[in-house]
Short mmCIF file of C-alpha atoms and ligand atoms in Angstrom, two decimals:
data_model
loop_
_atom_site.label_atom_id
_atom_site.label_comp_id
_atom_site.label_asym_id
_atom_site.label_seq_id
_atom_site.Cartn_x
_atom_site.Cartn_y
_atom_site.Cartn_z
CA MET A 1 161.92 65.76 12.60
CA ALA A 2 158.26 64.74 13.00
CA GLU A 3 156.89 62.23 10.51
CA ILE A 4 155.05 63.64 7.50
CA ARG A 5 151.64 62.04 7.14
CA THR A 6 149.01 62.08 4.43
CA ALA A 7 145.66 63.10 5.85
CA ILE A 8 142.18 63.83 4.56
CA GLY A 9 140.08 66.47 6.29
CA LEU A 10 136.27 66.32 6.21
CA MET A 11 134.18 69.38 7.05
CA SER A 12 130.43 69.82 7.12
CA GLY A 13 130.11 73.42 8.30
CA THR A 14 127.36 75.48 9.89
CA SER A 15 125.99 76.48 6.47
CA MET A 16 125.08 72.81 6.01
CA ASP A 17 125.71 73.11 2.27
CA GLY A 18 127.71 69.91 1.87
CA ILE A 19 130.84 67.95 2.72
CA ASP A 20 134.26 69.43 1.96
CA VAL A 21 137.11 66.97 1.42
CA ALA A 22 140.76 68.07 1.32
CA LEU A 23 144.08 66.25 1.29
CA VAL A 24 147.12 67.58 3.14
CA ARG A 25 150.60 66.16 3.70
CA THR A 26 151.95 67.50 6.94
CA ASP A 27 154.02 66.90 10.05
CA GLY A 28 151.35 68.76 12.04
CA GLU A 29 153.82 71.59 12.55
CA THR A 30 155.43 73.80 9.92
CA VAL A 31 155.37 71.44 6.92
CA VAL A 32 152.08 71.80 5.04
CA GLU A 33 151.69 70.54 1.47
CA ARG A 34 148.16 71.29 0.31
CA GLY A 35 146.65 68.70 -2.03
CA PRO A 36 143.39 68.32 -3.99
CA PHE A 37 139.95 69.39 -2.77
CA LEU A 38 136.40 68.21 -3.45
CA SER A 39 133.08 69.63 -2.32
CA VAL A 40 130.07 67.30 -2.32
CA PRO A 41 126.83 69.32 -1.95
CA TYR A 42 123.86 68.08 0.05
CA GLU A 43 120.65 67.90 -1.95
CA PRO A 44 117.90 70.25 -0.65
CA ALA A 45 115.93 67.44 1.08
CA PHE A 46 118.95 66.37 3.15
CA ARG A 47 119.74 69.98 4.00
CA ASP A 48 116.17 70.40 5.23
CA ARG A 49 116.56 67.27 7.34
CA LEU A 50 119.76 68.68 8.85
CA LYS A 51 117.96 71.91 9.69
CA ARG A 52 115.24 69.90 11.44
CA ALA A 53 117.99 68.03 13.32
CA LEU A 54 119.00 71.37 14.86
CA GLU A 55 115.51 71.56 16.38
CA ASP A 56 115.73 67.97 17.72
CA ALA A 57 119.13 68.81 19.23
CA LYS A 58 117.76 71.67 21.34
CA THR A 59 116.62 69.24 24.06
CA ILE A 60 120.07 67.61 24.44
CA ARG A 61 121.47 67.89 27.97
CA GLN A 62 124.23 65.22 27.77
CA ARG A 63 126.37 65.23 24.65
CA ASN A 64 125.76 61.56 23.79
CA GLU A 65 121.94 61.95 23.75
CA ARG A 66 120.39 61.58 20.29
CA PRO A 67 116.69 62.56 20.54
CA GLY A 68 114.24 62.48 17.60
CA ASP A 69 115.82 61.84 14.21
CA LEU A 70 119.38 62.41 15.43
CA SER A 71 120.46 58.80 15.67
CA PRO A 72 119.47 57.77 12.10
CA MET A 73 120.67 61.21 10.98
CA GLU A 74 124.12 60.59 12.47
CA ARG A 75 124.37 57.28 10.64
CA ASP A 76 123.23 58.72 7.30
CA LEU A 77 125.54 61.71 7.67
CA THR A 78 128.50 59.43 8.42
CA LEU A 79 127.70 57.19 5.43
CA ARG A 80 127.58 60.29 3.21
CA HIS A 81 131.04 61.21 4.49
CA ALA A 82 132.25 57.69 3.63
CA GLU A 83 130.82 58.10 0.11
CA ALA A 84 132.52 61.49 -0.23
CA VAL A 85 135.86 59.91 0.74
CA ALA A 86 135.33 57.05 -1.73
CA LEU A 87 134.53 59.53 -4.53
CA PHE A 88 137.56 61.66 -3.66
CA LEU A 89 139.89 58.63 -3.65
CA ARG A 90 138.49 57.45 -7.00
CA GLN A 91 138.92 60.89 -8.55
CA GLN A 92 142.48 61.18 -7.27
CA GLN A 93 143.30 57.53 -8.11
CA LEU A 94 144.32 56.91 -4.50
CA LYS A 95 143.88 53.80 -2.38
CA PRO A 96 142.82 53.88 1.29
CA GLU A 97 146.24 52.46 2.24
CA GLN A 98 147.84 55.65 0.91
CA ILE A 99 145.97 57.75 3.48
CA ASP A 100 147.30 57.71 7.05
CA LEU A 101 144.44 59.50 8.75
CA ILE A 102 141.10 61.21 8.31
CA GLY A 103 140.16 64.25 10.42
CA PHE A 104 136.36 64.09 10.73
CA HIS A 105 134.51 67.19 11.94
CA GLY A 106 130.92 65.94 11.65
CA GLN A 107 127.98 68.31 11.87
CA THR A 108 127.58 70.70 14.77
CA VAL A 109 123.94 70.49 15.87
CA LEU A 110 124.32 72.22 19.24
CA HIS A 111 126.99 74.48 20.69
CA ARG A 112 126.48 75.94 24.16
CA PRO A 113 129.88 76.95 25.49
CA ASP A 114 128.30 78.45 28.63
CA GLU A 115 127.14 74.93 29.56
CA ALA A 116 130.34 73.26 28.30
CA LEU A 117 128.17 71.43 25.80
CA THR A 118 129.05 70.92 22.13
CA VAL A 119 127.59 68.22 19.92
CA GLN A 120 128.88 67.19 16.49
CA LEU A 121 126.97 64.40 14.79
CA GLY A 122 129.45 61.94 13.32
CA ASP A 123 130.18 58.30 14.09
CA GLY A 124 133.99 57.87 14.03
CA PRO A 125 134.03 54.05 14.37
CA LEU A 126 131.46 53.70 11.55
CA LEU A 127 133.53 55.96 9.29
CA ALA A 128 136.68 53.95 10.10
CA ALA A 129 134.87 50.71 9.24
CA GLU A 130 133.43 52.12 6.01
CA THR A 131 136.64 53.73 4.73
CA GLY A 132 139.28 51.38 6.15
CA ILE A 133 141.23 54.48 7.24
CA ASP A 134 142.12 55.60 10.79
CA ILE A 135 139.84 58.40 11.97
CA VAL A 136 140.33 61.26 14.40
CA TYR A 137 137.00 62.79 15.39
CA ASP A 138 135.30 64.76 18.19
CA MET A 139 138.15 67.29 18.31
CA ARG A 140 136.24 70.00 20.19
CA ALA A 141 135.28 68.12 23.36
CA ASN A 142 138.58 67.98 25.22
CA ASP A 143 139.03 71.73 24.89
CA MET A 144 135.69 72.24 26.66
CA VAL A 145 136.61 69.74 29.36
CA HIS A 146 139.58 72.02 30.05
CA GLY A 147 137.50 75.19 30.20
CA GLY A 148 137.75 76.29 26.56
CA GLN A 149 134.96 77.41 24.24
CA GLY A 150 135.39 74.35 21.99
CA ALA A 151 135.84 76.70 19.01
CA PRO A 152 137.45 77.98 16.89
CA LEU A 153 140.01 75.24 16.16
CA VAL A 154 141.27 76.50 12.80
CA PRO A 155 143.66 79.17 14.19
CA VAL A 156 146.61 76.79 14.61
CA TYR A 157 146.27 75.89 10.92
CA HIS A 158 146.11 79.55 9.94
CA GLN A 159 149.33 79.98 11.91
CA ALA A 160 151.00 77.22 9.89
CA LEU A 161 149.90 78.82 6.60
CA ALA A 162 150.82 82.34 7.64
CA HIS A 163 154.55 81.64 7.18
CA GLN A 164 153.89 82.21 3.48
CA ILE A 165 152.64 85.77 3.98
CA PRO A 166 155.28 88.46 3.32
CA ALA A 167 156.69 90.10 6.46
CA GLY A 168 155.48 93.54 5.38
CA ASP A 169 151.83 92.42 5.49
CA TRP A 170 151.86 91.52 9.22
CA PRO A 171 150.11 91.57 11.66
CA VAL A 172 147.73 89.42 9.67
CA CYS A 173 144.17 88.39 10.37
CA PHE A 174 142.55 85.38 8.70
CA VAL A 175 138.78 85.72 8.55
CA ASN A 176 136.56 82.74 7.77
CA ILE A 177 133.14 83.90 6.63
CA GLY A 178 131.15 80.67 6.76
CA GLY A 179 127.73 80.31 8.37
CA ILE A 180 129.33 82.01 11.37
CA SER A 181 132.51 84.09 11.04
CA ASN A 182 135.67 83.49 12.99
CA LEU A 183 139.03 85.20 12.86
CA THR A 184 142.65 84.47 13.70
CA PHE A 185 145.12 87.25 14.53
CA LEU A 186 148.84 86.55 14.19
CA ASP A 187 151.79 88.83 14.80
CA ARG A 188 155.52 88.43 14.24
CA ASP A 189 156.11 87.77 17.96
CA GLY A 190 154.14 84.52 17.76
CA ILE A 191 150.93 85.83 19.33
CA ILE A 192 147.92 83.79 18.21
CA ILE A 193 144.42 84.98 18.99
CA GLY A 194 141.24 83.46 17.59
CA PHE A 195 137.55 83.85 18.23
CA ASP A 196 134.16 83.81 16.56
CA SER A 197 133.56 87.28 15.17
CA GLY A 198 129.82 87.25 14.47
CA PRO A 199 127.19 86.13 11.97
CA GLY A 200 128.64 85.24 8.57
CA ASN A 201 126.31 83.99 5.84
CA THR A 202 123.73 82.19 7.88
CA LEU A 203 121.39 85.19 8.32
CA ILE A 204 121.72 86.06 4.62
CA ASP A 205 120.98 82.45 3.64
CA GLN A 206 117.91 82.31 5.89
CA TRP A 207 116.71 85.68 4.60
CA VAL A 208 116.91 84.89 0.87
CA GLU A 209 115.55 81.40 1.46
CA ALA A 210 112.49 82.79 3.24
CA HIS A 211 111.87 85.69 0.84
CA ALA A 212 113.10 84.41 -2.53
CA GLY A 213 113.22 80.61 -2.09
CA ILE A 214 116.94 80.42 -2.92
CA PRO A 215 119.70 79.00 -0.71
CA TYR A 216 122.14 81.95 -0.85
CA ASP A 217 122.68 85.35 -2.46
CA ASP A 218 124.97 84.35 -5.33
CA GLY A 219 127.77 86.90 -5.68
CA GLY A 220 125.88 89.26 -3.34
CA ARG A 221 123.77 90.36 -6.32
CA ILE A 222 120.50 90.78 -4.41
CA ALA A 223 122.29 92.76 -1.71
CA SER A 224 123.92 94.98 -4.33
CA GLU A 225 120.46 96.20 -5.40
CA GLY A 226 119.43 97.25 -1.89
CA SER A 227 120.31 99.87 0.72
CA VAL A 228 121.57 99.38 4.26
CA ILE A 229 118.86 99.97 6.87
CA MET A 230 121.19 101.47 9.45
CA ALA A 231 118.79 101.17 12.41
CA LEU A 232 118.43 97.44 11.74
CA ALA A 233 122.18 96.99 11.33
CA GLU A 234 122.84 98.82 14.58
CA ARG A 235 120.39 96.62 16.43
CA TYR A 236 122.51 93.60 15.48
CA LEU A 237 125.83 95.32 16.07
CA ASP A 238 124.68 96.51 19.52
CA ASN A 239 124.40 92.87 20.62
CA PRO A 240 126.36 92.41 23.88
CA PHE A 241 128.36 89.71 22.08
CA PHE A 242 130.48 92.45 20.45
CA THR A 243 131.39 94.25 23.66
CA ALA A 244 131.76 91.31 26.08
CA SER A 245 135.29 91.20 27.46
CA LYS A 246 135.30 87.39 27.36
CA ARG A 247 134.96 86.14 23.79
CA ARG A 248 132.19 83.59 23.44
CA SER A 249 131.98 81.11 20.57
CA LEU A 250 128.70 81.16 18.68
CA ASP A 251 125.94 78.71 17.94
CA ARG A 252 124.18 78.98 14.58
CA ASN A 253 121.01 80.13 16.37
CA ASP A 254 122.61 82.88 18.48
CA PHE A 255 121.63 85.47 15.88
CA ARG A 256 118.19 85.25 14.23
CA PRO A 257 117.22 86.80 10.87
CA PRO A 258 115.06 89.96 10.85
CA GLU A 259 111.26 89.67 10.74
CA GLY A 260 109.75 89.75 7.24
CA HIS A 261 108.13 93.15 7.80
CA GLU A 262 111.45 94.81 8.74
CA ALA A 263 112.81 95.05 5.19
CA GLU A 264 112.05 94.09 1.62
CA LEU A 265 114.24 91.42 -0.02
CA SER A 266 117.19 93.44 -1.34
CA ASP A 267 117.41 95.94 1.54
CA GLY A 268 117.36 93.00 3.97
CA ALA A 269 120.15 91.20 2.06
CA ARG A 270 122.13 94.46 1.79
CA THR A 271 121.80 95.15 5.50
CA LEU A 272 122.79 91.59 6.46
CA ALA A 273 125.83 91.74 4.16
CA TYR A 274 126.86 94.99 5.86
CA ILE A 275 126.36 93.36 9.28
CA SER A 276 128.67 90.47 8.27
CA ALA A 277 131.43 92.88 7.27
CA ALA A 278 130.94 95.34 10.14
CA ALA A 279 130.90 92.47 12.67
CA VAL A 280 134.41 91.46 11.57
CA LEU A 281 135.74 95.00 11.99
CA LYS A 282 133.93 95.48 15.28
CA SER A 283 135.29 92.19 16.65
CA ALA A 284 138.78 93.15 15.47
CA GLY A 285 138.55 95.93 18.05
CA HIS A 286 139.32 93.26 20.67
CA LEU A 287 142.72 92.54 19.14
CA PRO A 288 145.94 93.82 20.70
CA ALA A 289 146.85 95.67 17.48
CA PHE A 290 144.89 96.47 14.34
CA PRO A 291 145.82 94.00 11.58
CA LYS A 292 147.62 95.29 8.51
CA THR A 293 146.10 92.59 6.30
CA PHE A 294 142.81 90.68 6.37
CA VAL A 295 142.81 87.37 4.45
CA ILE A 296 139.23 86.35 3.73
CA CYS A 297 138.28 82.67 3.51
CA GLY A 298 134.98 80.78 3.39
CA GLY A 299 131.94 81.19 1.15
CA GLY A 300 131.37 84.80 2.23
CA ARG A 301 134.38 85.97 0.18
CA LEU A 302 132.28 85.17 -2.91
CA ASN A 303 129.63 87.69 -1.81
CA ARG A 304 130.94 90.82 -3.54
CA THR A 305 128.77 93.09 -1.40
CA ILE A 306 130.32 91.74 1.82
CA MET A 307 133.79 92.04 0.29
CA ALA A 308 133.23 95.65 -0.86
CA ASP A 309 132.07 96.60 2.65
CA LEU A 310 135.07 94.85 4.20
CA VAL A 311 137.50 96.65 1.87
CA ARG A 312 135.92 100.03 2.65
CA LEU A 313 135.69 99.53 6.43
CA ALA A 314 139.23 98.14 6.67
CA ALA A 315 140.64 100.98 4.54
CA GLU A 316 139.20 103.47 7.05
CA ARG A 317 141.63 101.85 9.52
CA GLY A 318 144.52 101.68 7.04
CA ALA A 319 144.24 97.92 6.52
CA GLU A 320 144.13 95.91 3.32
CA VAL A 321 141.71 93.11 2.49
CA MET A 322 142.58 90.19 0.22
CA SER A 323 140.86 86.95 -0.64
CA ALA A 324 142.49 83.67 0.40
CA GLU A 325 143.37 83.12 -3.26
CA GLN A 326 145.13 86.48 -3.51
CA ALA A 327 147.22 85.36 -0.54
CA GLY A 328 148.05 82.03 -2.26
CA PHE A 329 145.55 79.77 -0.46
CA ASP A 330 142.23 78.08 -1.26
CA GLY A 331 139.38 79.80 0.55
CA ASP A 332 136.92 76.94 0.00
CA ALA A 333 139.27 74.17 1.10
CA MET A 334 140.79 75.82 4.15
CA GLU A 335 138.55 74.37 6.88
CA ALA A 336 138.71 70.84 5.47
CA GLU A 337 142.50 71.22 5.16
CA ALA A 338 142.55 72.39 8.76
CA TRP A 339 140.77 69.25 9.91
CA ALA A 340 143.40 67.11 8.14
CA TYR A 341 146.17 69.14 9.82
CA LEU A 342 144.46 68.95 13.22
CA ALA A 343 144.07 65.16 12.90
CA VAL A 344 147.83 64.81 12.41
CA ARG A 345 148.47 67.08 15.39
CA SER A 346 146.01 65.06 17.47
CA ALA A 347 147.66 61.76 16.55
CA SER A 348 151.02 63.26 17.61
CA GLY A 349 149.60 64.59 20.89
CA LEU A 350 150.27 68.19 19.85
CA PRO A 351 148.00 70.96 21.16
CA LEU A 352 144.99 71.90 19.05
CA THR A 353 143.86 74.87 21.12
CA PHE A 354 145.48 77.61 23.17
CA PRO A 355 144.45 80.15 25.79
CA GLY A 356 144.40 82.79 23.03
CA THR A 357 142.15 80.80 20.70
CA THR A 358 139.44 79.14 22.80
CA GLY A 359 140.17 80.55 26.25
CA VAL A 360 141.31 77.11 27.43
CA GLY A 361 143.45 77.21 30.59
CA GLN A 362 146.57 75.78 28.94
CA PRO A 363 147.33 74.44 25.43
CA VAL A 364 145.55 71.11 25.00
CA SER A 365 145.32 68.38 22.38
CA GLY A 366 142.06 66.61 21.66
CA GLY A 367 140.21 64.24 19.39
CA VAL A 368 139.42 60.54 19.53
CA LEU A 369 141.50 58.19 17.40
CA VAL A 370 139.80 55.11 15.92
CA ALA A 371 142.12 52.61 14.28
CA ALA A 372 140.51 51.16 11.15
CA SER A 373 142.21 47.79 11.54
CA ARG A 374 140.35 47.20 14.81
CA GLN A 375 137.00 47.73 13.17
CA PRO A 376 134.75 44.94 11.91
CA SER A 377 134.84 45.07 8.12
CA SER A 378 131.09 44.44 7.63
N1 LIG B 1 128.99 82.30 -5.00
C1 LIG B 1 128.61 82.69 -3.77
N2 LIG B 1 128.12 83.92 -3.59
C2 LIG B 1 127.72 84.35 -2.37
N3 LIG B 1 127.75 83.58 -1.27
C3 LIG B 1 128.24 82.33 -1.40
C4 LIG B 1 128.69 81.83 -2.64
N4 LIG B 1 129.10 80.55 -2.46
C5 LIG B 1 128.92 80.29 -1.15
N5 LIG B 1 128.39 81.35 -0.52
C6 LIG B 1 128.01 81.46 0.88
O1 LIG B 1 128.91 80.72 1.66
C7 LIG B 1 128.20 79.78 2.48
C8 LIG B 1 129.04 78.56 2.69
O2 LIG B 1 130.27 78.98 3.23
P1 LIG B 1 131.25 77.95 3.89
O3 LIG B 1 131.23 76.69 3.12
O4 LIG B 1 132.53 78.66 4.10
O5 LIG B 1 130.51 77.74 5.28
P2 LIG B 1 130.60 76.58 6.32
O6 LIG B 1 131.96 75.97 6.26
O7 LIG B 1 129.43 75.69 6.10
O8 LIG B 1 130.36 77.36 7.67
P3 LIG B 1 131.29 77.51 8.99
O9 LIG B 1 132.61 78.02 8.54
O10 LIG B 1 130.51 78.51 9.79
O11 LIG B 1 131.30 76.16 9.59
C9 LIG B 1 126.90 79.52 1.75
O12 LIG B 1 125.89 79.13 2.65
C10 LIG B 1 126.63 80.87 1.10
O13 LIG B 1 125.95 81.71 1.98
C1 LIG B 2 130.89 74.75 17.21
C2 LIG B 2 131.23 74.94 15.77
O1 LIG B 2 131.07 74.03 14.97
N1 LIG B 2 131.75 76.13 15.44
C3 LIG B 2 132.18 76.45 14.08
C4 LIG B 2 131.27 77.50 13.48
O2 LIG B 2 131.66 77.81 12.14
C5 LIG B 2 132.58 78.91 12.19
C6 LIG B 2 132.73 79.18 13.66
O3 LIG B 2 131.47 78.73 14.16
C7 LIG B 2 133.85 78.32 14.30
O4 LIG B 2 133.85 78.59 15.67
C8 LIG B 2 133.63 76.82 14.14
O5 LIG B 2 134.25 76.25 13.03
C9 LIG B 2 135.57 76.47 12.65
C10 LIG B 2 135.89 75.55 11.54
C11 LIG B 2 136.61 76.31 13.77
O6 LIG B 2 136.39 75.61 14.74
O7 LIG B 2 137.69 76.88 13.60
#
């Protein structure tokens, strides 16, 4: 039997709202014991700096280039991750020696699968030196080297969790509604399919930020006061992304928010919430069978307007929608947990990605392991 290791996963997602920290004990296969979780928000000024970093990143042609503010940004981001780990360990009364590995996602600042280019800011050796814990980072790159999209990577973790879902609820589809949405389809025959399914919260966040000066539509309240502008929604849903036969993973900037004159605040938020839900259902049309159950993870499950649309649209196809919590999981922690699980798989040389998840030619492992003991302690 494979060794069970204690790993911490660190995720700073496309919403750029903060660092998620989760602890998992796992063999990287079927044994998954989910532990505590902590979310450390970025303050608005740092979030603004990260958004500017996305602009600096647009000129990158080689993945190790760091134009503009990106180099100091990478260092500061990594040090914030080290602080988040230190806080988590203090809160949980754990010592670094009790942690075998950290899975470090970093911050995606550029993702162009058509050019086999994906860039996550995050300095693995610096994090190893700061935490004294072995780090696995840069887990997307090897998939791209082998012809994959470099995303999504979470599906193999969804597969490990799915064993807990009652047989009658299959086929099951996990949906992560983060900045971008991605889904994982699983059936009882072991089929695993994953792909980005469309815009998640990022358009909503940009819309309410621009028109109300707030970072997100808490609970979907603003959206609940508006009406769907169907012509606007259809313009988004007619994007060739939804009908392309080859699934393409998304960059945060692939979909842009509407122009200010196209809607007032609540109708815009309502329409974008509808687009998030409809995009999931539309993308599910690429699956070999329609799922019986959708398990919704990520911050978007807290937007009640998105959830109501998902429930209604899925019911039209005879499917049920439940939140991650209703299925027995933690919808906020799932991606960070996944990065802990993936780190253990990486350290064991197990595949992270599969032809059905990223389009890679054959299952491949990935990630770079940095041993803390080899790092200078300064
Ligand atoms: N209470 C809430 N009500 C409505 N929306 C919320 C709420 N809390 C979080 N969100 C939304 O969820 C987003 C964060 O989701 P999440 O943390 O899953 O994204 P992420 O991990 O950064 O993105 P990705 O999965 O694309 O990498 C926020 O930007 C916000 O739009
Ligand atoms: C390049 C990149 O960072 N992609 C993210 C993003 O956020 C959601 C979606 O787009 C997904 O493809 C991926 O993250 C998740 C965690 C994944 O790789 O599974």
